[in-house]
XYZ file of C-alpha atoms in Angstrom:
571
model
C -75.439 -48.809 2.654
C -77.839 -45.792 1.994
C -75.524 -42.717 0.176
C -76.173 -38.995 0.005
C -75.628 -39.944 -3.216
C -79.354 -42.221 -3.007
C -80.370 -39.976 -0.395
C -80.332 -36.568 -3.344
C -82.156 -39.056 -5.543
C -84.759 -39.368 -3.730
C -84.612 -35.246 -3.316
C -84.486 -35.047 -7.109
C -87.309 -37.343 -7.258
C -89.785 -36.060 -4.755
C -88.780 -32.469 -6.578
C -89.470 -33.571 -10.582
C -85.737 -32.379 -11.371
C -85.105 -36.085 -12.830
C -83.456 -34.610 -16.279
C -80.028 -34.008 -15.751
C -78.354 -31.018 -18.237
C -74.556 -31.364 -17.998
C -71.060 -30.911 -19.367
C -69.771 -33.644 -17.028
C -65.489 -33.252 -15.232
C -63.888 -35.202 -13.240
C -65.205 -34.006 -9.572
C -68.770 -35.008 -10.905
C -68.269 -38.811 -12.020
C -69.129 -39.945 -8.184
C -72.479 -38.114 -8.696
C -73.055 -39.349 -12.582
C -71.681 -43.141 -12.684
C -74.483 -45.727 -13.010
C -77.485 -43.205 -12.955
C -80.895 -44.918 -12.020
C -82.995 -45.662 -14.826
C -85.293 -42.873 -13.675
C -82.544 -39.921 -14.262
C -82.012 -38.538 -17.564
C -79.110 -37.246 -18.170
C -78.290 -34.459 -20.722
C -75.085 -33.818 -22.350
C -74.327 -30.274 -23.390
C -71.069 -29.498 -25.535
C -70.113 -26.186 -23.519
C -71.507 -25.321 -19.980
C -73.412 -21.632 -21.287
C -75.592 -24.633 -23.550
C -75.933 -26.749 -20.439
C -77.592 -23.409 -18.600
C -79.386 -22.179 -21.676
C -80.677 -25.616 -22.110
C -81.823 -26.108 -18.576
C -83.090 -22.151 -18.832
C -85.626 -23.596 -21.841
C -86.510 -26.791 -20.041
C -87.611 -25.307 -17.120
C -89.584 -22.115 -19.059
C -91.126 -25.161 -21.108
C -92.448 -26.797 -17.543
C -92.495 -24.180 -15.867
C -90.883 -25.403 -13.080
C -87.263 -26.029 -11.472
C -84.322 -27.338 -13.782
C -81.384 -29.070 -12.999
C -77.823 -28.686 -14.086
C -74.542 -30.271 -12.710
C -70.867 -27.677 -13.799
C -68.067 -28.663 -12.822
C -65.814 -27.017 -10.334
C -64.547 -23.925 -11.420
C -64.257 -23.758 -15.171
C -67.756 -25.217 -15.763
C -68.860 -22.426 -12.843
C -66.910 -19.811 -15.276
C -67.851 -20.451 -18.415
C -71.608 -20.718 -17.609
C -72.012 -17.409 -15.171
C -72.975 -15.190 -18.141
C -75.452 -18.216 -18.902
C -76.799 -17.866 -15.098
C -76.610 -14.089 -15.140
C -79.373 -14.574 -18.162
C -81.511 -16.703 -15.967
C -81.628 -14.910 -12.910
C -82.533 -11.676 -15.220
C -84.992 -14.116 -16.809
C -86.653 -15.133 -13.546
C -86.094 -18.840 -14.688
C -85.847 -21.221 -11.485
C -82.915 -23.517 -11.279
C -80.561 -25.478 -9.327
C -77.239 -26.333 -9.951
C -74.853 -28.486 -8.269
C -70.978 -27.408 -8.792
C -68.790 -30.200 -8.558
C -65.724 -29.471 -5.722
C -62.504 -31.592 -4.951
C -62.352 -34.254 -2.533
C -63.423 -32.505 1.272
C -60.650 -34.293 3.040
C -57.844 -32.480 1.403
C -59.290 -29.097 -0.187
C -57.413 -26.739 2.691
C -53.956 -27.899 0.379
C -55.912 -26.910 -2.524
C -55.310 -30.019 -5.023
C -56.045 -29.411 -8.368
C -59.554 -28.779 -9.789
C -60.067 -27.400 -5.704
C -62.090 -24.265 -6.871
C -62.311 -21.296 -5.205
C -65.840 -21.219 -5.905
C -67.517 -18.847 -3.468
C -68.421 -15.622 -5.473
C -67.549 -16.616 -8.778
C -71.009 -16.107 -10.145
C -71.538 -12.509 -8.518
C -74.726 -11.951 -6.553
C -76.806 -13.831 -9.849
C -77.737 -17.052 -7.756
C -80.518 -16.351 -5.596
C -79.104 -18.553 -3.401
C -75.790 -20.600 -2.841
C -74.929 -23.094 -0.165
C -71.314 -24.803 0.648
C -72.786 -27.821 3.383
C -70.815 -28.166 5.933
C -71.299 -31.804 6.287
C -71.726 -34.309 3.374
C -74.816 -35.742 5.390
C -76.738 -31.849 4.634
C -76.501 -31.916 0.789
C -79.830 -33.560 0.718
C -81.209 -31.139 2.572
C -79.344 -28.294 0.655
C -80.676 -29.048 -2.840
C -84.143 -29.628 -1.108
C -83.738 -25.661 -0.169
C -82.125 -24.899 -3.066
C -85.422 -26.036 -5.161
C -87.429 -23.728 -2.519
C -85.362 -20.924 -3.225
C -85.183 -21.434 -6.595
C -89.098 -21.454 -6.834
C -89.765 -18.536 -4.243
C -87.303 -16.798 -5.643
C -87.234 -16.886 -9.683
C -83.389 -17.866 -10.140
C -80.631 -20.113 -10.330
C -79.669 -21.822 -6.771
C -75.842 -23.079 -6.226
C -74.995 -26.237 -4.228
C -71.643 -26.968 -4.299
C -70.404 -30.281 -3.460
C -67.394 -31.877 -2.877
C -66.328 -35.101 -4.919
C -66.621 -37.613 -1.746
C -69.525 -36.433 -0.440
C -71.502 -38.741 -2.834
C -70.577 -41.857 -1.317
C -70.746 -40.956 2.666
C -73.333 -42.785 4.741
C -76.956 -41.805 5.035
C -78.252 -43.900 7.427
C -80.753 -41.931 10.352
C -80.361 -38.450 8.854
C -82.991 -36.022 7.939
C -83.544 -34.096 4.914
C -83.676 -30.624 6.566
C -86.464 -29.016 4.129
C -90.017 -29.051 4.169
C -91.231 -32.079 2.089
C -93.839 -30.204 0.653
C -93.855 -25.928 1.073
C -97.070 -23.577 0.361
C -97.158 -20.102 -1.303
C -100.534 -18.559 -0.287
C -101.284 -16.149 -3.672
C -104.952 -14.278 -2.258
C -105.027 -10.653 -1.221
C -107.308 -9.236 0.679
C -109.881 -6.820 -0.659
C -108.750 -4.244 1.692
C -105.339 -4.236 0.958
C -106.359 -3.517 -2.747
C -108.682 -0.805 -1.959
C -105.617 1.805 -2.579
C -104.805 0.253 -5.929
C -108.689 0.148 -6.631
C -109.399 3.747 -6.164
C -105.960 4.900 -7.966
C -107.535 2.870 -11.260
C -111.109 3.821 -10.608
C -110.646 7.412 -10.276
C -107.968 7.273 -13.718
C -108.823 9.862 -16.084
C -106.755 7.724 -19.146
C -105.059 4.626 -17.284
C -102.115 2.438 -18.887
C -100.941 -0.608 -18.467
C -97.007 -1.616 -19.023
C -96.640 -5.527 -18.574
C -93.976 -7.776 -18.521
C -92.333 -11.981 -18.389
C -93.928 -11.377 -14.157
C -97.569 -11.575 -16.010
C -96.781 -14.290 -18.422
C -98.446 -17.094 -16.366
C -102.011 -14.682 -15.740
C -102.751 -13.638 -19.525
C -106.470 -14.216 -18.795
C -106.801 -12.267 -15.907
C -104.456 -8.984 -17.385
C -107.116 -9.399 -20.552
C -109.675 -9.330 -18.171
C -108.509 -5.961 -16.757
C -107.555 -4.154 -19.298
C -110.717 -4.732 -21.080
C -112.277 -2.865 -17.570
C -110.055 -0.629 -17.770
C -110.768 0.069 -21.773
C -107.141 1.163 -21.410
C -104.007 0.373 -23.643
C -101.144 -2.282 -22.551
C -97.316 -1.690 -23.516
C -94.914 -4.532 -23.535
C -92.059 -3.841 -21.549
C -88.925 -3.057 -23.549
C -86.464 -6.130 -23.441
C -88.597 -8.395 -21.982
C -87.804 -12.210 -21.660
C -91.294 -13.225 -22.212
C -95.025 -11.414 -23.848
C -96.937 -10.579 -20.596
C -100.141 -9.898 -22.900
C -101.525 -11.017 -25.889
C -99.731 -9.077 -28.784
C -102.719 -9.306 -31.339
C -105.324 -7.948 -29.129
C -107.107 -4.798 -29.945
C -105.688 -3.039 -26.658
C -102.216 -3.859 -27.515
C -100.074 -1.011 -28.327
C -96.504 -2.174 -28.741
C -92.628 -2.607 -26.699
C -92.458 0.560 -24.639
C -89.595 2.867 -25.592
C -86.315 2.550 -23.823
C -84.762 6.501 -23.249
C -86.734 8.522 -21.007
C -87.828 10.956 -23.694
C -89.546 8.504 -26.089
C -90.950 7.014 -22.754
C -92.549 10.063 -21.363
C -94.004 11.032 -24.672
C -96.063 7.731 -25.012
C -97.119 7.656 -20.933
C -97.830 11.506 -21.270
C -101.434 11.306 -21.783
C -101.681 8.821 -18.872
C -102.342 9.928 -15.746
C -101.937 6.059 -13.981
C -99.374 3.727 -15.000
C -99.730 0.012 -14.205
C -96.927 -1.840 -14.030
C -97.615 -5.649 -14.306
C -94.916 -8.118 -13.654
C -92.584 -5.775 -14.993
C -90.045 -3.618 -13.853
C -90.236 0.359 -13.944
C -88.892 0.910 -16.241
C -86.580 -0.992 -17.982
C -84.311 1.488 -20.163
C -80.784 1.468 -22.210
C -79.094 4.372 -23.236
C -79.100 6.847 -20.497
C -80.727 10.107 -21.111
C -81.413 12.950 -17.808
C -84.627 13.104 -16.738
C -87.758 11.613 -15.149
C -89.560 8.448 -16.240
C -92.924 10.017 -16.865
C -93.981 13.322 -16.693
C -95.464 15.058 -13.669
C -99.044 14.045 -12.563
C -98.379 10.901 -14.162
C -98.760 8.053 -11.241
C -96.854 4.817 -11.041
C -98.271 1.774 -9.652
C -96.566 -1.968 -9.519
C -97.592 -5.371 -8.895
C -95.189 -8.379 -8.839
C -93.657 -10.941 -7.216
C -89.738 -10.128 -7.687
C -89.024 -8.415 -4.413
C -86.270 -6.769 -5.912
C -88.085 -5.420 -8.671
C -91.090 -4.247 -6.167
C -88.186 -2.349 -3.685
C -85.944 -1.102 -6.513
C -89.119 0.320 -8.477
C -89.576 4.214 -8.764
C -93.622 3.659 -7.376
C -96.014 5.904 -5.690
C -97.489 2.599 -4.968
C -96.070 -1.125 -5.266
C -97.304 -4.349 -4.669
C -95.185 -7.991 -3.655
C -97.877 -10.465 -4.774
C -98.887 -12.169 -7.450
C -99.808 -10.481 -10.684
C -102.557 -13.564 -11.928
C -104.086 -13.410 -8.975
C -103.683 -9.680 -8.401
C -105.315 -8.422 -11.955
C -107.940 -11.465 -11.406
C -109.617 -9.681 -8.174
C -109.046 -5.868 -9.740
C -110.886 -7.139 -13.009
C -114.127 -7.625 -10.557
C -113.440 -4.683 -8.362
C -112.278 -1.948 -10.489
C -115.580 -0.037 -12.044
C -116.030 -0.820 -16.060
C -115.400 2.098 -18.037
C -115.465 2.900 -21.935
C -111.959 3.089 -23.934
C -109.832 6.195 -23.374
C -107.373 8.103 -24.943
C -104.484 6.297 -26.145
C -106.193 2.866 -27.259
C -105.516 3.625 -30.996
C -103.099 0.934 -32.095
C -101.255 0.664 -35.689
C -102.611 -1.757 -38.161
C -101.057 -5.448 -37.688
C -101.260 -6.128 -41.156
C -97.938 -7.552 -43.199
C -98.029 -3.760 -44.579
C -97.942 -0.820 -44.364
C -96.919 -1.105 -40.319
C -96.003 2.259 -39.270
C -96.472 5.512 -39.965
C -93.216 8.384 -39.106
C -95.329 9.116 -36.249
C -95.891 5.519 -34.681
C -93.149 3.819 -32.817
C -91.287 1.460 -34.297
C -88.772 1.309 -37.813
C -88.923 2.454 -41.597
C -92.585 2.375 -43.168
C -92.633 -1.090 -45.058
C -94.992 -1.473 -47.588
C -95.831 -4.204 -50.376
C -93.730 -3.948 -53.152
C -93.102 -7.181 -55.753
C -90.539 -9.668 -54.833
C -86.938 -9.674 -56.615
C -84.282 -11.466 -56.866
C -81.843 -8.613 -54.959
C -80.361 -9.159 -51.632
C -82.711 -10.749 -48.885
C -83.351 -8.241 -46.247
C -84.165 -9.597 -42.186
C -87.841 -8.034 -43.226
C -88.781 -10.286 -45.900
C -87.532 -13.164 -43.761
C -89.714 -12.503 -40.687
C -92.938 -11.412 -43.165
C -92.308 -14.796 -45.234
C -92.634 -16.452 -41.147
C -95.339 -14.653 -40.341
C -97.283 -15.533 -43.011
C -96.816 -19.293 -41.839
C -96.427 -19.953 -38.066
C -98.774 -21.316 -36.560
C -100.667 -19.831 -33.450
C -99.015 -22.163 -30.656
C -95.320 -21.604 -31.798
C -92.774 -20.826 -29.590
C -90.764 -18.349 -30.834
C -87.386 -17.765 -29.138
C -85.490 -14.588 -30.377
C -82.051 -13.470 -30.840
C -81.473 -11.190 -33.121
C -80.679 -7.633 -31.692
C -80.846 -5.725 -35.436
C -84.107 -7.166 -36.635
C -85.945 -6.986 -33.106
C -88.050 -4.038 -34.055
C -89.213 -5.449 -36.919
C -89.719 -8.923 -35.071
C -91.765 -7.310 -32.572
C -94.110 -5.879 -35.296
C -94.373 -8.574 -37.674
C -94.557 -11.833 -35.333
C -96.898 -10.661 -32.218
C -97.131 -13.502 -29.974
C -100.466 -14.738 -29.773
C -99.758 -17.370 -26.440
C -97.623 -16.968 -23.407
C -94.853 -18.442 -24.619
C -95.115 -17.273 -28.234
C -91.932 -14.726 -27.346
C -89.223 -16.167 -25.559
C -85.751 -13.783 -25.548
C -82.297 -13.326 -23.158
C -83.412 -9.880 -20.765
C -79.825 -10.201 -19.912
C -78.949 -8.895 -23.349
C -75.346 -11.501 -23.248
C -75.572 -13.639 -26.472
C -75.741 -17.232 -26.794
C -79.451 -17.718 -25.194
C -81.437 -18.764 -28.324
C -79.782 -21.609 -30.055
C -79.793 -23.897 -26.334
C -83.051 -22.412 -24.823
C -85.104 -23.464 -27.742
C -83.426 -26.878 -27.788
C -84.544 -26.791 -23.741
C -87.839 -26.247 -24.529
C -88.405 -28.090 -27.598
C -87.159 -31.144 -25.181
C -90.007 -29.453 -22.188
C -92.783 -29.106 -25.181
C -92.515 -32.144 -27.598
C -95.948 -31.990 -29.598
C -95.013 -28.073 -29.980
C -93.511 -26.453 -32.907
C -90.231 -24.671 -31.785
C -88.364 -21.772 -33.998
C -85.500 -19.758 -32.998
C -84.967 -16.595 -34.632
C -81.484 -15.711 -34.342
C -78.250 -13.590 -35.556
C -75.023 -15.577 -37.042
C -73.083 -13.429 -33.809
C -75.562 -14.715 -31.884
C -75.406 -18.171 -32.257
C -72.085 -18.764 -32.660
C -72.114 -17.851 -29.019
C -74.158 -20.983 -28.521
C -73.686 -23.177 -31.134
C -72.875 -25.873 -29.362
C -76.497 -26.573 -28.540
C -76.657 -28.099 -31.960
C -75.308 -31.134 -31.194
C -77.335 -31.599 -28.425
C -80.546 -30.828 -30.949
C -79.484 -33.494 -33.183
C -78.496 -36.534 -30.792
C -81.358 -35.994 -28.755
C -83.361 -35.583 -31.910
C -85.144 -32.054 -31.325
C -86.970 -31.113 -33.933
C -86.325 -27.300 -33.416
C -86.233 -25.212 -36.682
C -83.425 -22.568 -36.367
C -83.795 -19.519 -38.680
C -80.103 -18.156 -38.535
C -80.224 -14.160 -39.930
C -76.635 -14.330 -41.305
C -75.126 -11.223 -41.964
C -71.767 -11.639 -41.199
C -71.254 -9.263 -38.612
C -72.402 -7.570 -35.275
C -74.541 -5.266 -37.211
C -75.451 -3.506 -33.320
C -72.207 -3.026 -32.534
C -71.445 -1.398 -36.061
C -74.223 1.117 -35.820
C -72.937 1.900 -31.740
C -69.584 2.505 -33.223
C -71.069 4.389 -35.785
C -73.371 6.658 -33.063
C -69.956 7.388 -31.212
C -68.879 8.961 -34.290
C -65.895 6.065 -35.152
C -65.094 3.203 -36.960
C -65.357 0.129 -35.398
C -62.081 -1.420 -35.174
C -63.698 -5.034 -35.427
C -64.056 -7.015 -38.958
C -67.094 -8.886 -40.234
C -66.866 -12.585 -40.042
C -68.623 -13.070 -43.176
C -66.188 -16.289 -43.859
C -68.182 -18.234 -41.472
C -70.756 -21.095 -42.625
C -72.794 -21.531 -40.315
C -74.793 -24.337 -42.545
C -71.183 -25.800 -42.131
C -70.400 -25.445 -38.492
C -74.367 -26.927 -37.749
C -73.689 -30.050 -40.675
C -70.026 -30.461 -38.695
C -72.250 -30.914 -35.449
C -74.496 -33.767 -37.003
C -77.497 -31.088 -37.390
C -78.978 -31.327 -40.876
C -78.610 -27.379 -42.400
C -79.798 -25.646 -45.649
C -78.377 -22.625 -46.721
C -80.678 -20.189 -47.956
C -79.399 -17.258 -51.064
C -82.805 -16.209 -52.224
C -86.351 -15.596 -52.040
C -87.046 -19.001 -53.840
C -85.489 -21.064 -51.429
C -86.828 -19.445 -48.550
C -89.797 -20.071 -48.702
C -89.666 -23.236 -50.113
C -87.556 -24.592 -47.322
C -90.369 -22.631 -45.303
C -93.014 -24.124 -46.305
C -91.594 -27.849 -46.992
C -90.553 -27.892 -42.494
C -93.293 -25.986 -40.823
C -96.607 -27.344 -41.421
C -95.004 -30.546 -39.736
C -92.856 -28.550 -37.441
C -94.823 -30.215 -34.283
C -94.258 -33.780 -35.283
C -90.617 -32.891 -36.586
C -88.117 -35.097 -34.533
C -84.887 -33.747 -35.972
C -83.531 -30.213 -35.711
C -82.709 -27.945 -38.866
C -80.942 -24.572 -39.318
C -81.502 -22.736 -42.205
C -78.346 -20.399 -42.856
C -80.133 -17.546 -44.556
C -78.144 -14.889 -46.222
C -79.253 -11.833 -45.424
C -78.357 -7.924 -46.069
C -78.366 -4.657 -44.040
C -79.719 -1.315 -45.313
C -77.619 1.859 -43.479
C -81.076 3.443 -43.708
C -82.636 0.108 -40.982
C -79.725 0.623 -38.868
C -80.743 4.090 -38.130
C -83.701 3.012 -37.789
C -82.517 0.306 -35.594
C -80.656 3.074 -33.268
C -84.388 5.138 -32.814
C -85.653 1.996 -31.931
C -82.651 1.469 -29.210
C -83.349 4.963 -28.019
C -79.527 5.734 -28.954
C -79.070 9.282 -29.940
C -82.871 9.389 -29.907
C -83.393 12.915 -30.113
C -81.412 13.320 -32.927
C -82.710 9.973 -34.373
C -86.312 11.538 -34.446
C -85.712 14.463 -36.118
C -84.121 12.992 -38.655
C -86.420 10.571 -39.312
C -89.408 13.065 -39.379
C -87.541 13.963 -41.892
C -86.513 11.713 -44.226
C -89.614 10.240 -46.446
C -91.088 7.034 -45.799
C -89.204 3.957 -47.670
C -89.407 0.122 -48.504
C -86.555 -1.569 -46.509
C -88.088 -4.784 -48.214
């Protein structure tokens, strides 16, 4: 007898969602028993590591994932997980496990009331009313998932597995076509807004990660500079290039005062604008003009534009780069040096002044770890980042040089690194994977470990172990309190990654840092097991205000006082 059990297989097959990424219950086992030889399955210790690992598989292949929760604890413990990749514009689909569909109006145990438990972060979510439609609903669900850029629910009783399939129809196109063009005359607006710029700017974002070529392309027209958006999940532009200027700022004064020179804005696969503490005031200052092209339509109709556009950035930028006019650089394309050091200058965005000083054997600082990185990575890495107190400095020192060269949460909820980068590492075998990440951070996640190791991902983890939420402790500090929290500086986490069967160094000094550096990386690509190095490091009060300018916390306030203060070595 033909299933909906081998009737979804086929679905899963016809879609490439053949790896499986689970944390398997009881409501699920009619799914998961005796998969074909064709299905991979996945196991995950926690369900917020089956999403983040399904989140990094599908950035890797850039195409749908597929996860399997069950009912509604696995639902619940992975929404902050789904939250990340809807914000992440990751496409998914997950099947929730339910109870058996013949008695779930008594509500048996494990029935979950599972409509609304993950908010409005699915782009889509289906309950079918018949066993015979689940076919068809993951079939949709992959649509939606693609059209849309998100996580897409099915939820699906235990029994529905094993009903009869026999003269149904999947009720989904087989095969579903996304025309990209636009037609010259529906750019002409956009056209004459960039040709007639006196200093144009471009802000881009994860949208423009797939079209790298064709942003270069027009922004070398334009002769213009191109921000990163602040808190982006991915680099929508090459970070070493000449016309790269840096993240944008997120307040609205720091943000007007690098747009104010520009008269057009050009907002690429990003949203306008992305910003974190709340200050009053307008996003740019008058007679500055905001355009937008992307392909979230909630990005394009919550966007503050005098002109937007729903299509696709790639092909978008390709066409402007042959119909906009070529013009000579303009003011605003100086950028700072991308040397190891100096970096900054008090007038530059971005932290403290570093500058070369001898090593020593004092306390490692977050800053010598990432310039000691730096100094070895090679060009295709993919770097996934989690590490809210050394971001600024992340940003500076390790520009991503390919698409996926910056991979980070947009969400902001921790526990994204540790699982995405085993995801990916699993997507992108021949390709050296490192995750940059606090000690809060992943212990959020940490169960991904275990997953690195028995699947044997070679992913290098660099854990920045401080012992504390050193964020949280400089908020506290803004708000003029003490935090009532305590650091955790008892935790090993070279002991909790060993007690998950993933090999760990810790690291004390310089010394060992870079040995351990440069003994893993130059095979990092062929590496087949995973490694965390536990690296001790210390925070300076002085980076922490520095870390709160770069926040846009207090900003005002920030900036004055660090015009200042002289310029220091945080090294």
């Amino acid at each position: 007898m033909h299933t909906v059990r081998d009737a979804t297989f086929e679905v899963l097959r016809h879609t490439g969602m053949t790896t499986i990424f689970c944390n398997p219950g009881s409501t699920e086992i009619s799914l998961l028993t005796g998969l074909p030889d064709d299905l991979d399955f996945v196991l995950a210790l926690h369900e917020g590591s089956v999403i983040g690992m399904a989140t990094g598989w599908a950035i890797g292949h850039d195409a749908p994932a597929l996860a399997v929760l069950h009912t509604t604890a696995g639902l619940g413990n992975a929404v902050g997980a789904i939250a990340t990749a809807r914000a992440n514009r990751v496409p998914m689909v997950i099947l929730v496990g339910q109870q058996d569909r013949r008695h779930l109006a008594q509500e048996p145990f494990l029935a979950g009331r599972l409509s609304g438990l993950a908010g409005d972060y699915p782009v889509h979510t289906d309950h079918p009313v018949r066993a015979q439609d689940v076919p068809g609903a993951v079939a949709r669900a992959f649509h939606q998932a693609t059209t849309f850029a998100g996580p897409a629910l099915v939820v699906v009783p235990m029994d529905d597995w094993a009903a009869p399939y026999e003269g149904e129809t999947v009720t989904a196109p087989a095969r579903l076509l996304r025309p990209v063009s636009v037609p010259d005359a529906d750019l002409a607006p956009l056209v004459e807004l960039l040709a007639g710029a006196r200093a144009p700017a471009i802000v881009t974002g994860a949208g423009a990660c797939d079209g790298w070529d064709s942003l270069v392309a027009l922004a070398e027209r334009l002769g213009c500079p191109v921000w990163q958006e602040s808190f982006g999940a991915r680099a929508g532009f090459p970070q070493d290039h000449p016309l790269y200027v840096g993240v944008l700022p997120a307040d609205r004064p720091r943000l007007r005062a690098a747009l104010a020179e520009h008269d057009v804005v050009l907002a690429v696969g990003a949203p306008v604008f992305r910003q974190y503490g709340y200050e009053p005031g307008p996003l740019v200052e008058p007679g500055t003009t905001i355009a937008l092209v992307t392909d979230d339509p909630a990005e394009a109709h919550r966007s503050p534009a005098e002109l937007a556009y729903l299509a696709r950035p790639d092909q978008v930028c390709a066409r402007l780069a042959q119909l906009v006019p070529p013009r000579e650089p303009g003011p605003g394309t100086h950028i700072p040096s991308r040397e190891p050091a100096p970096l900054t200058s008090p007038q530059e965005p971005g932290p403290a002044v570093l500058r070369a000083e001898p090593v020593t054997d004092g306390p490692l600082r977050p800053v010598r770890v990432l310039r000691e990185l730096a100094a070895r990575l090679p060009e295709d890495v993919v770097l996934v980042e989690e590490t809210p107190s050394s971001r600024p400095d992340l940003h500076r020192l390790l520009p991503a040089r390919n698409p996926l060269g910056f991979v980070s949460a947009a969400m902001g909820g921790l526990g994204f690194a540790l699982p995405a980068a085993v995801g990916l590492r699993m997507a992108l075998p021949d390709r050296p994977v490192v995750a940059v990440v606090g000690d809060g951070a992943a212990l959020c996640g940490v169960q991904a470990l275990w997953s690195a190791a028995h699947y044997r991902v070679g992913t290098l983890f660099v854990v920045l172990a401080n012992g504390r939420y050193a964020v949280m402790d400089r908020l506290a500090e803004q708000h003029g309190g003490k935090a009532p929290w305590p650091a955790f500086d008892e935790v090993s986490m070279a002991g909790m990654a060993r007690a998950l069967g993933c090999e760990a160094i810790r690291i004390n000094d310089h010394g060992e840092l870079t040995a351990a550096l440069d003994d893993v990386l130059p095979t990092l690509a062929a590496r087949r097991e995973p490694l965390l190095l536990d690296v001790s490091v210390s925070v300076d009060p002085d980076f922490q205000r520095d870390l709160a300018w770069n926040l846009g916390v207090d900003a005002r306030e920030e900036t004055a006082a660090r015009e200042g203060r002289q310029a220091r070595a945080v090294l």
